[in-house]
JSON list of C-alpha atoms in Angstrom, two decimals:
[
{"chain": "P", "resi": 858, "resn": "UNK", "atom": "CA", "xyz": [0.00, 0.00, 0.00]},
{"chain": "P", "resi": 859, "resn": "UNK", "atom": "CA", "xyz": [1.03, 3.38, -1.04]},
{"chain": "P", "resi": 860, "resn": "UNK", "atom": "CA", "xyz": [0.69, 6.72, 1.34]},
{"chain": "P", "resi": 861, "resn": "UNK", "atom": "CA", "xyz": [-0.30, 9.72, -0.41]},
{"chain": "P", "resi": 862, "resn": "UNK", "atom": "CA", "xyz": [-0.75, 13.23, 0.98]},
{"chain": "P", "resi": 863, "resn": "UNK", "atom": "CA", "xyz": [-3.20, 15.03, -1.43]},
{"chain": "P", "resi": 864, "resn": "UNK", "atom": "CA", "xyz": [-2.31, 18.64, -2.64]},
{"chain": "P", "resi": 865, "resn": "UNK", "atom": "CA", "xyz": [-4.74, 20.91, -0.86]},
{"chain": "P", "resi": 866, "resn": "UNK", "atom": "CA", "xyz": [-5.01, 18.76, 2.52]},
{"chain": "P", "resi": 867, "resn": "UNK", "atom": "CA", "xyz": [-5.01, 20.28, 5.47]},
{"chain": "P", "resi": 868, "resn": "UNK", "atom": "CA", "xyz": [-2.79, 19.03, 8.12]},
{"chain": "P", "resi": 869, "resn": "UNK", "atom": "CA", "xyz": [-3.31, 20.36, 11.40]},
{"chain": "P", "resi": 870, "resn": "UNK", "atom": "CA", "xyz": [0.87, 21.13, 13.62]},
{"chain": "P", "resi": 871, "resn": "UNK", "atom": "CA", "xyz": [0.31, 21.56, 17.60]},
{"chain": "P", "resi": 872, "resn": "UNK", "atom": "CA", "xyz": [3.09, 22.85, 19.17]},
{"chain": "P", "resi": 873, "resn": "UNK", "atom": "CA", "xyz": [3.55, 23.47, 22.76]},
{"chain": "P", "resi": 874, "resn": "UNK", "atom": "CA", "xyz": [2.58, 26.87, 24.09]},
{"chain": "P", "resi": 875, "resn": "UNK", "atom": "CA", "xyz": [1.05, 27.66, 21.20]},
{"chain": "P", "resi": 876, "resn": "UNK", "atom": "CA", "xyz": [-2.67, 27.44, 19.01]},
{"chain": "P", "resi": 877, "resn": "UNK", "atom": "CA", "xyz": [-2.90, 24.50, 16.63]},
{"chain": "P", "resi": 878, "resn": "UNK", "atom": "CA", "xyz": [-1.79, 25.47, 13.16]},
{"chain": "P", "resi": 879, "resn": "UNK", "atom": "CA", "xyz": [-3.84, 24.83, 9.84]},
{"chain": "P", "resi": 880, "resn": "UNK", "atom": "CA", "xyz": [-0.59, 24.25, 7.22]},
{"chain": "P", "resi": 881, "resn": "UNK", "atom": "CA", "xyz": [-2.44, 23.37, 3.64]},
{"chain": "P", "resi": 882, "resn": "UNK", "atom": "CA", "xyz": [-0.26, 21.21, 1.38]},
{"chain": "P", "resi": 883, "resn": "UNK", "atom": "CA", "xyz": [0.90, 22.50, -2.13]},
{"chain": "P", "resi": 884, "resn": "UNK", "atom": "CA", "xyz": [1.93, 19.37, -3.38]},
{"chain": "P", "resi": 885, "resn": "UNK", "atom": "CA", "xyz": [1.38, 15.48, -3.39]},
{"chain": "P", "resi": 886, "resn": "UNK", "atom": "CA", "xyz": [3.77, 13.36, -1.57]},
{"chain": "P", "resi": 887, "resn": "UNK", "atom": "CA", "xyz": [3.72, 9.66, -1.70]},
{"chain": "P", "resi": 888, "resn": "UNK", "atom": "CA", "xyz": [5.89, 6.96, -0.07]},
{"chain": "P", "resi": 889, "resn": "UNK", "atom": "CA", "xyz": [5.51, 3.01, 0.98]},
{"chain": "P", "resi": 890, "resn": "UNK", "atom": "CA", "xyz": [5.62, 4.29, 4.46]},
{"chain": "P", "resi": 891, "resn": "UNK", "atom": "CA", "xyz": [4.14, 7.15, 6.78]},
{"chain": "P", "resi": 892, "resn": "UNK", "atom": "CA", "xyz": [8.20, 7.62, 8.09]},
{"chain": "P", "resi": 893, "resn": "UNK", "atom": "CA", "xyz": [9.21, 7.50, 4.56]},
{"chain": "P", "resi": 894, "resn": "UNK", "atom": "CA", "xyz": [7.17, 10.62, 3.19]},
{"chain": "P", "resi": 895, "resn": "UNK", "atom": "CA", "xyz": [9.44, 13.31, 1.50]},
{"chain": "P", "resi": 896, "resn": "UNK", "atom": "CA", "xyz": [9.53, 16.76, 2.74]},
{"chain": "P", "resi": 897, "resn": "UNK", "atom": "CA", "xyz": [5.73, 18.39, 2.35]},
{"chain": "P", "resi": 898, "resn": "UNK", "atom": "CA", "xyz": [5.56, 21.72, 0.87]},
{"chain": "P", "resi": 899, "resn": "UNK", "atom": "CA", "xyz": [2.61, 23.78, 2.83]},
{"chain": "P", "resi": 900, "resn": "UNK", "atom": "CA", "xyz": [1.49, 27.27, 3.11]},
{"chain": "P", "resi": 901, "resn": "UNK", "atom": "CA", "xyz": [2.71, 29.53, 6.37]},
{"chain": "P", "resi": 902, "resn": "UNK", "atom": "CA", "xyz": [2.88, 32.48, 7.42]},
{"chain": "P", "resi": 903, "resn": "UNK", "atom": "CA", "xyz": [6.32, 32.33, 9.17]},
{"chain": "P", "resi": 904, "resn": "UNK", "atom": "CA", "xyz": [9.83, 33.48, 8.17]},
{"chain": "P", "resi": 905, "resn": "UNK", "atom": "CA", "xyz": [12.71, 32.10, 6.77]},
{"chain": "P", "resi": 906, "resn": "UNK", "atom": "CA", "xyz": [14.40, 29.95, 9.41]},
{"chain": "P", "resi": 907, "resn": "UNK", "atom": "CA", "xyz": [11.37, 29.54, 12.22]},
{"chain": "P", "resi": 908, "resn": "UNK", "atom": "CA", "xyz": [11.94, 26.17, 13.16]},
{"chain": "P", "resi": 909, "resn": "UNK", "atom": "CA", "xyz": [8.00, 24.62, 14.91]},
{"chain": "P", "resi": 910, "resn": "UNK", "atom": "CA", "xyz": [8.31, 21.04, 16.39]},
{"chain": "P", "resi": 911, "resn": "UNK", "atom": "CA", "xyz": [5.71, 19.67, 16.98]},
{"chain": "P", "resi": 912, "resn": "UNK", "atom": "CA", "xyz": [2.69, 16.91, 16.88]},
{"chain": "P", "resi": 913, "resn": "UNK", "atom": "CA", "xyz": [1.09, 16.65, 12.90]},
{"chain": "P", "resi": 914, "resn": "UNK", "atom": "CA", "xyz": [-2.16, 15.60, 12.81]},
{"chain": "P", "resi": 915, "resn": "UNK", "atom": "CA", "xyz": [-1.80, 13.83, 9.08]},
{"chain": "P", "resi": 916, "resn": "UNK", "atom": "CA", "xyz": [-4.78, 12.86, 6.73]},
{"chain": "P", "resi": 917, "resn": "UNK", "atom": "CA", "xyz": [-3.63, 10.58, 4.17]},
{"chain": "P", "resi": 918, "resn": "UNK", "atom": "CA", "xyz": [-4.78, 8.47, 1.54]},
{"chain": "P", "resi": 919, "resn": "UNK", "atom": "CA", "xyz": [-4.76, 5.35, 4.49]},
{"chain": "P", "resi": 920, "resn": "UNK", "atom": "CA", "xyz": [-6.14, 7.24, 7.27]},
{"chain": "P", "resi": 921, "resn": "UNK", "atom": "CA", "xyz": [-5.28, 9.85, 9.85]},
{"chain": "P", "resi": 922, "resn": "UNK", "atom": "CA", "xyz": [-2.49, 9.09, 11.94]},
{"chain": "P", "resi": 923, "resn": "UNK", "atom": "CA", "xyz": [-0.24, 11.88, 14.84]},
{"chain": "P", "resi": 924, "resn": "UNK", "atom": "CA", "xyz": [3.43, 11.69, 14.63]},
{"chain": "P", "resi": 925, "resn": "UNK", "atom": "CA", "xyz": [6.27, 14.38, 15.53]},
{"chain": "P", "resi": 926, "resn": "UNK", "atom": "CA", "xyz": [6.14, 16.67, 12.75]},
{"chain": "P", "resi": 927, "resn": "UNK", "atom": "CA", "xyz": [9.01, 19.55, 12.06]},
{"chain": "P", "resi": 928, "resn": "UNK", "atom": "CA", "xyz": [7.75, 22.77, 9.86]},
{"chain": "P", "resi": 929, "resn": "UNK", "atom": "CA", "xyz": [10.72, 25.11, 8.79]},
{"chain": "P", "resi": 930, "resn": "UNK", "atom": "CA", "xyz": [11.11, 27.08, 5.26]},
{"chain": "P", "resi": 931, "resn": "UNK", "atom": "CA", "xyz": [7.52, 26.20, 4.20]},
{"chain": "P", "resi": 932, "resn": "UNK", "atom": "CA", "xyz": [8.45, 22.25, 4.18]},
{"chain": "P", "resi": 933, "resn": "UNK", "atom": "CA", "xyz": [6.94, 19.94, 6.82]},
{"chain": "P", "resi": 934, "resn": "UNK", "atom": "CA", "xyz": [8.95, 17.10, 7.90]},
{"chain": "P", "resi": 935, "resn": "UNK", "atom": "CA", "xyz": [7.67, 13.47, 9.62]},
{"chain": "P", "resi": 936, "resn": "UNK", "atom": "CA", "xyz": [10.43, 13.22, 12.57]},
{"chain": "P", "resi": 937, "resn": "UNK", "atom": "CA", "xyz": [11.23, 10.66, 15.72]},
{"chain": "P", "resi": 938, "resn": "UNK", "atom": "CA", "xyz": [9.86, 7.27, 15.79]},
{"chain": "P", "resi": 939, "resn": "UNK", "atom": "CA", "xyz": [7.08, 5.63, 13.37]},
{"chain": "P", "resi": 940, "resn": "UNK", "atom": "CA", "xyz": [3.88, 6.25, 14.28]},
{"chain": "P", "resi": 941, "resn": "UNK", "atom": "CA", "xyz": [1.89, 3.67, 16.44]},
{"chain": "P", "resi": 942, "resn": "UNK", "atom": "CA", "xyz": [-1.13, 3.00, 13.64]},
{"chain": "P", "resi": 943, "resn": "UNK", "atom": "CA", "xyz": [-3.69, 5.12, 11.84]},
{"chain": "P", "resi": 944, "resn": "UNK", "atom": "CA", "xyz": [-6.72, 5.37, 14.17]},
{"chain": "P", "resi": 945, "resn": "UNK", "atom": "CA", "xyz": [-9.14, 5.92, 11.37]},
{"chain": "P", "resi": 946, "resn": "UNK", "atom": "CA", "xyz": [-9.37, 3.68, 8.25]},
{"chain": "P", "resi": 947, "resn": "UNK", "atom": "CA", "xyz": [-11.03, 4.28, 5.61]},
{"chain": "P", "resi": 948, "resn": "UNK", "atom": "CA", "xyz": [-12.91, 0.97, 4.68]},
{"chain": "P", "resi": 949, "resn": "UNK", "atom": "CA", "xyz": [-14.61, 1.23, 1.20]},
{"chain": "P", "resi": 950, "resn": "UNK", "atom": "CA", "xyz": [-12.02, 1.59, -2.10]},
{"chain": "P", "resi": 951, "resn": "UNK", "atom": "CA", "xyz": [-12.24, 5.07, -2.94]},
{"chain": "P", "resi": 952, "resn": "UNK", "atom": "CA", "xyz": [-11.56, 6.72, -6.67]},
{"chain": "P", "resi": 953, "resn": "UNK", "atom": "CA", "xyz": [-9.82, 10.21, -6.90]},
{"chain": "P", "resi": 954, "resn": "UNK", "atom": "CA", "xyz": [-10.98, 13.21, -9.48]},
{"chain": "P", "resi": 955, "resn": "UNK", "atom": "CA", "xyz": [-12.93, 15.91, -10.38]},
{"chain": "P", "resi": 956, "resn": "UNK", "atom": "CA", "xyz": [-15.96, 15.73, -10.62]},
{"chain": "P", "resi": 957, "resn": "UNK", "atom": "CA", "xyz": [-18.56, 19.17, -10.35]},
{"chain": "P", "resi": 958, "resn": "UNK", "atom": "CA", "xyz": [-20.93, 19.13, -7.94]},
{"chain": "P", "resi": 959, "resn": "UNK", "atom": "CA", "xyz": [-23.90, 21.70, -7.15]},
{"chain": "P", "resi": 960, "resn": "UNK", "atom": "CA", "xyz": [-26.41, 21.46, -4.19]},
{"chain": "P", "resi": 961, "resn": "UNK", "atom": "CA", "xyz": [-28.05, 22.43, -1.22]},
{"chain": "P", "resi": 962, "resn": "UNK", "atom": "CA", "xyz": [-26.40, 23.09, 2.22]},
{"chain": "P", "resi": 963, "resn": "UNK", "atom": "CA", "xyz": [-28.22, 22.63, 5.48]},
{"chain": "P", "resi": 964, "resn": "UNK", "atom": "CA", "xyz": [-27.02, 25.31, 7.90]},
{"chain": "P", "resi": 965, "resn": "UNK", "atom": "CA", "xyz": [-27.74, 25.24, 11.39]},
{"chain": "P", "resi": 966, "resn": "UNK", "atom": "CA", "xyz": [-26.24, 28.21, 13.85]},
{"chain": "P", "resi": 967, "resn": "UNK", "atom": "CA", "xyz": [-27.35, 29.15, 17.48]},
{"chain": "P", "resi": 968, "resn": "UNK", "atom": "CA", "xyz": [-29.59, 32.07, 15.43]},
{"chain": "P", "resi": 969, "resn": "UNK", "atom": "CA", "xyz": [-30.57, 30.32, 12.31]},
{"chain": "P", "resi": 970, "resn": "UNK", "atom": "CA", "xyz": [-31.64, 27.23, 10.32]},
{"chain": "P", "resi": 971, "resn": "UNK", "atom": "CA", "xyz": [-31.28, 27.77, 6.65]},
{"chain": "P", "resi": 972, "resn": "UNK", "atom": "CA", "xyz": [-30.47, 26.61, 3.21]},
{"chain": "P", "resi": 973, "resn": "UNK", "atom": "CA", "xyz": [-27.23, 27.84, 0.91]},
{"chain": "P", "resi": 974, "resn": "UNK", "atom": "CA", "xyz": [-26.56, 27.10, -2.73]},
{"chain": "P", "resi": 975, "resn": "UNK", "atom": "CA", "xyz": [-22.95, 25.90, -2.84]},
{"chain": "P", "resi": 976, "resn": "UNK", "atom": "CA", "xyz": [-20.84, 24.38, -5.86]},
{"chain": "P", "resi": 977, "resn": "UNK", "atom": "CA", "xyz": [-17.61, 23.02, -6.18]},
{"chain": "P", "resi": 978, "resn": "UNK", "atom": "CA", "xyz": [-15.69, 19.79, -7.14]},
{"chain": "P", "resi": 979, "resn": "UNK", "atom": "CA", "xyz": [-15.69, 16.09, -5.48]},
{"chain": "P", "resi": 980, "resn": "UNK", "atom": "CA", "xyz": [-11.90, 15.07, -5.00]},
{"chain": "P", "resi": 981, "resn": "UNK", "atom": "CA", "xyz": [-12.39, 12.06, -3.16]},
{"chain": "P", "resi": 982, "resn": "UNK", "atom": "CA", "xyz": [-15.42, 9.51, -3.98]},
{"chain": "P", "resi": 983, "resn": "UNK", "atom": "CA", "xyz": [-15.95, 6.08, -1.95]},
{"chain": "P", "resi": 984, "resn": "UNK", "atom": "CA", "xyz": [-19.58, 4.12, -1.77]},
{"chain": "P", "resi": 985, "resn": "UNK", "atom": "CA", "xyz": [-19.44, 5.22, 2.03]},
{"chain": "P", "resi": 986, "resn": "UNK", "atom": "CA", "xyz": [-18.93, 9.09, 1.08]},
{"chain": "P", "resi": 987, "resn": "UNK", "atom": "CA", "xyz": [-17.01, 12.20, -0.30]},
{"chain": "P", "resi": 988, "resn": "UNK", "atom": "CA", "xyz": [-14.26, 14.67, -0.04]},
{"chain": "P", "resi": 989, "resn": "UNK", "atom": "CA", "xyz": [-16.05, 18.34, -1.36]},
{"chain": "P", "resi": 990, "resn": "UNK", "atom": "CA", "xyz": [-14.00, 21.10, -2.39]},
{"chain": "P", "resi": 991, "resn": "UNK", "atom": "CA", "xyz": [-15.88, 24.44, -2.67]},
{"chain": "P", "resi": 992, "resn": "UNK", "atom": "CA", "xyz": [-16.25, 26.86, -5.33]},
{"chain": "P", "resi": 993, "resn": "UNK", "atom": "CA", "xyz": [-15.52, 29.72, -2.72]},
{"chain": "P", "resi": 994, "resn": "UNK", "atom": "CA", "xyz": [-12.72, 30.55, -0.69]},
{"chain": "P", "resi": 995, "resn": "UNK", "atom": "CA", "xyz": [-14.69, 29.30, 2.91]},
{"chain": "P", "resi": 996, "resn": "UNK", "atom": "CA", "xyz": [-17.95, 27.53, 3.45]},
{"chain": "P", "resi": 997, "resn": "UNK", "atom": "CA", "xyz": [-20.71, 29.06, 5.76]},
{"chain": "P", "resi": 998, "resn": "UNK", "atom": "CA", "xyz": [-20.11, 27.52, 8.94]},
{"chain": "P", "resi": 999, "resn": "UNK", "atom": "CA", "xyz": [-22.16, 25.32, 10.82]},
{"chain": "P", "resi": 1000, "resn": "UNK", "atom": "CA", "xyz": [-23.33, 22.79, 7.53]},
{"chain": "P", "resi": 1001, "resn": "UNK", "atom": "CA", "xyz": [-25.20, 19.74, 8.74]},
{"chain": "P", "resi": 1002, "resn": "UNK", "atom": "CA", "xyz": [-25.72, 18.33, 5.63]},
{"chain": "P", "resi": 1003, "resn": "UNK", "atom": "CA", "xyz": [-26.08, 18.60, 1.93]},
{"chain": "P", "resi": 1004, "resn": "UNK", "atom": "CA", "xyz": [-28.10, 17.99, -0.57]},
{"chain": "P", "resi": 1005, "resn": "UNK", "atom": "CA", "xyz": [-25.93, 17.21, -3.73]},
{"chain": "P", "resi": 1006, "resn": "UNK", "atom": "CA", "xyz": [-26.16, 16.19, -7.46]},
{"chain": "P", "resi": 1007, "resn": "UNK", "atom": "CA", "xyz": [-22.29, 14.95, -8.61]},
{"chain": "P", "resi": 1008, "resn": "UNK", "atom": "CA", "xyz": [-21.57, 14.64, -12.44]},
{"chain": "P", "resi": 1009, "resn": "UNK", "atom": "CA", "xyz": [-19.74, 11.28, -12.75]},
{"chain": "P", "resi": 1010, "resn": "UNK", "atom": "CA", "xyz": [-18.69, 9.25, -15.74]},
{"chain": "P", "resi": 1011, "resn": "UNK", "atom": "CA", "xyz": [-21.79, 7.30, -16.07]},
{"chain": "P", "resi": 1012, "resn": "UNK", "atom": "CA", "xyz": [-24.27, 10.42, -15.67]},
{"chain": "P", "resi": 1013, "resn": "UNK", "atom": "CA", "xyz": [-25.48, 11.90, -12.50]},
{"chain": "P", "resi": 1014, "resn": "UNK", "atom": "CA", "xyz": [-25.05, 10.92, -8.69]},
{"chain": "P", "resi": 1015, "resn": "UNK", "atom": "CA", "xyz": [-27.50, 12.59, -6.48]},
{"chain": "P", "resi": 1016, "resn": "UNK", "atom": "CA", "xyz": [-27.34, 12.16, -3.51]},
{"chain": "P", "resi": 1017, "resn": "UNK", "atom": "CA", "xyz": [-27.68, 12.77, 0.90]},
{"chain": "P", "resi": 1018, "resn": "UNK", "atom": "CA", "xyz": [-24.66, 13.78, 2.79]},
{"chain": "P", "resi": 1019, "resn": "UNK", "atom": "CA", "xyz": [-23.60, 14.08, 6.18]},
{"chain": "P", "resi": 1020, "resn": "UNK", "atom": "CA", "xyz": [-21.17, 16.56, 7.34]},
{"chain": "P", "resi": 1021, "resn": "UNK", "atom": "CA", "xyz": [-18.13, 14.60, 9.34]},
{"chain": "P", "resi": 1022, "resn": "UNK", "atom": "CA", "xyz": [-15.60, 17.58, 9.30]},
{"chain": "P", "resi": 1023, "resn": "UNK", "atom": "CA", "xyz": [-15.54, 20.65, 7.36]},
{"chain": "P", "resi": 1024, "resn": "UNK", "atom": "CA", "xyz": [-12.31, 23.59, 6.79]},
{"chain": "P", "resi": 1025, "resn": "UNK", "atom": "CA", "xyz": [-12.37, 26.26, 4.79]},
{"chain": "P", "resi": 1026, "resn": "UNK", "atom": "CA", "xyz": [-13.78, 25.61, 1.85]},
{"chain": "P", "resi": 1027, "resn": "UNK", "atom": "CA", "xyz": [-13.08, 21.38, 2.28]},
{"chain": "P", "resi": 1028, "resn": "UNK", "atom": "CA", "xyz": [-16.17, 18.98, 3.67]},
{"chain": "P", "resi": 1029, "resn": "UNK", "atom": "CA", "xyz": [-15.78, 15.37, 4.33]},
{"chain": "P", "resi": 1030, "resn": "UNK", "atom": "CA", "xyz": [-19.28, 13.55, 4.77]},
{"chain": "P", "resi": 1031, "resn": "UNK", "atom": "CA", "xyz": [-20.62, 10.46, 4.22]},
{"chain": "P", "resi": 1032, "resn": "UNK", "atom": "CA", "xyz": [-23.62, 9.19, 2.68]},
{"chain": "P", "resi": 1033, "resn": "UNK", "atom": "CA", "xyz": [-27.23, 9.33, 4.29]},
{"chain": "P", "resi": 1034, "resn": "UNK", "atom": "CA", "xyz": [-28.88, 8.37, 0.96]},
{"chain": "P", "resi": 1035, "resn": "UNK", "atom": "CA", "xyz": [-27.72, 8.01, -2.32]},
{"chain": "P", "resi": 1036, "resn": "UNK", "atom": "CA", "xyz": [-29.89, 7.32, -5.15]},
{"chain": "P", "resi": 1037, "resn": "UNK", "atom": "CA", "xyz": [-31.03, 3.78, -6.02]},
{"chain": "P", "resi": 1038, "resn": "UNK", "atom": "CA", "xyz": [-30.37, 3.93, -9.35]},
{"chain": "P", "resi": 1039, "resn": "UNK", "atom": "CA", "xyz": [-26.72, 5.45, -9.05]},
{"chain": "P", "resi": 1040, "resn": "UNK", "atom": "CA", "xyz": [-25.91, 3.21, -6.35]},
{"chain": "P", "resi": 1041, "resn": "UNK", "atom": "CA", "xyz": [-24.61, -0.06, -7.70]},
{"chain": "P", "resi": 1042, "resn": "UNK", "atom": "CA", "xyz": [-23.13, 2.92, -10.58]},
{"chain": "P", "resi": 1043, "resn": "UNK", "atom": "CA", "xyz": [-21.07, 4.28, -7.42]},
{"chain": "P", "resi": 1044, "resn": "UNK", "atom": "CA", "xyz": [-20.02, 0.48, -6.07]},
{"chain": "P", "resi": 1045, "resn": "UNK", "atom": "CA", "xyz": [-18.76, -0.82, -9.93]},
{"chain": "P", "resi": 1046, "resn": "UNK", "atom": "CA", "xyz": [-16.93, 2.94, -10.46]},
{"chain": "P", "resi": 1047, "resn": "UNK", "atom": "CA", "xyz": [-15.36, 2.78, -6.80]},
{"chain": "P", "resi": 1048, "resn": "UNK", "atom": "CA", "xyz": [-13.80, -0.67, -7.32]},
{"chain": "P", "resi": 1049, "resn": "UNK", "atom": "CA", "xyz": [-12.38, 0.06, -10.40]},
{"chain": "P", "resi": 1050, "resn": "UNK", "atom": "CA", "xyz": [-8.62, -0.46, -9.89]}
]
């Protein structure tokens, strides 16, 4: 198995005596293993030579896993020991792309319950849900779920989603409900090789 870190993730670097820092990757790094992953080039805000140790919270293509993580000159480095194990696995095959997607957003706030047109692309596809990239720079806070119609090779996915985590203009979800005709559509694209 191969570990990828998508372009555009975001990894989340805690250091001590200081907030948690969003660092969003510019470029895809692969490697066999998690130890093994080149240098990641992400977007800061610090000078040249600020050296940050700390623990990376790192979504990749296997999972989401903590290890020691060094940031310095915009690169991120995996540091110390291996990490014990990804404590989240993803368990349905999954297909990258790009596929455009338009829909309804359910957002709930202490104030307000309402709906929001949003658009953007599906980067990540699996029978059990998506990765959504926005067509804006953030997403209103507080979406419960969507409401989405997906343009895939066969023709149209519509279908129920259910917000897991959402950043910026990134939502993960997975799927309430997807359309009985697309589904076994979904199942034969996802295990494609």
């Amino acid at each position: 198995m191969t570990i990828t870190v998508p372009a555009g993730s975001s990894l989340t670097l805690r250091c001590p005596g200081s907030e948690a820092i969003v660092l969003v990757t510019l470029a895809e790094v692969t490697a066999a293993f998690i130890e093994d992953l080149p240098p990641i080039p992400v977007l800061s805000l610090d000078g040249p030579g600020v050296r940050r140790i700390g623990v990376l919270e790192l979504v990749t293509s296997a999972g989401v896993t903590w290890v020691e993580g060094e940031m310095r000159d915009d690169q991120l480095r995996i540091i110390g020991d291996a990490p014990a194990g990804l404590v989240q696995r993803r368990s349905s095959a999954r297909q990258p792309g790009r596929f455009p997607a338009s829909g309804t957003a359910q957002v709930v706030t202490a104030e307000s319950r309402r709906l929001v047109a949003i658009t953007g692309r599906v980067e990540d596809i699996s029978t059990d849900g998506l990765l959504m990239r926005a067509g804006v720079p953030s997403l209103p806070y507080g979406i419960e779920r969507l409401l989405l119609h997906v343009a895939m090779p066969w023709g149209d996915l519509t279908a129920a989603v259910a917000v897991v985590d959402q950043r910026a203009d990134v939502l993960r979800g997975t799927f309430e409900w997807v359309e009985p005709a697309a589904a076994s559509s979904l199942a034969e694209f996802c295990s494609i090789s």
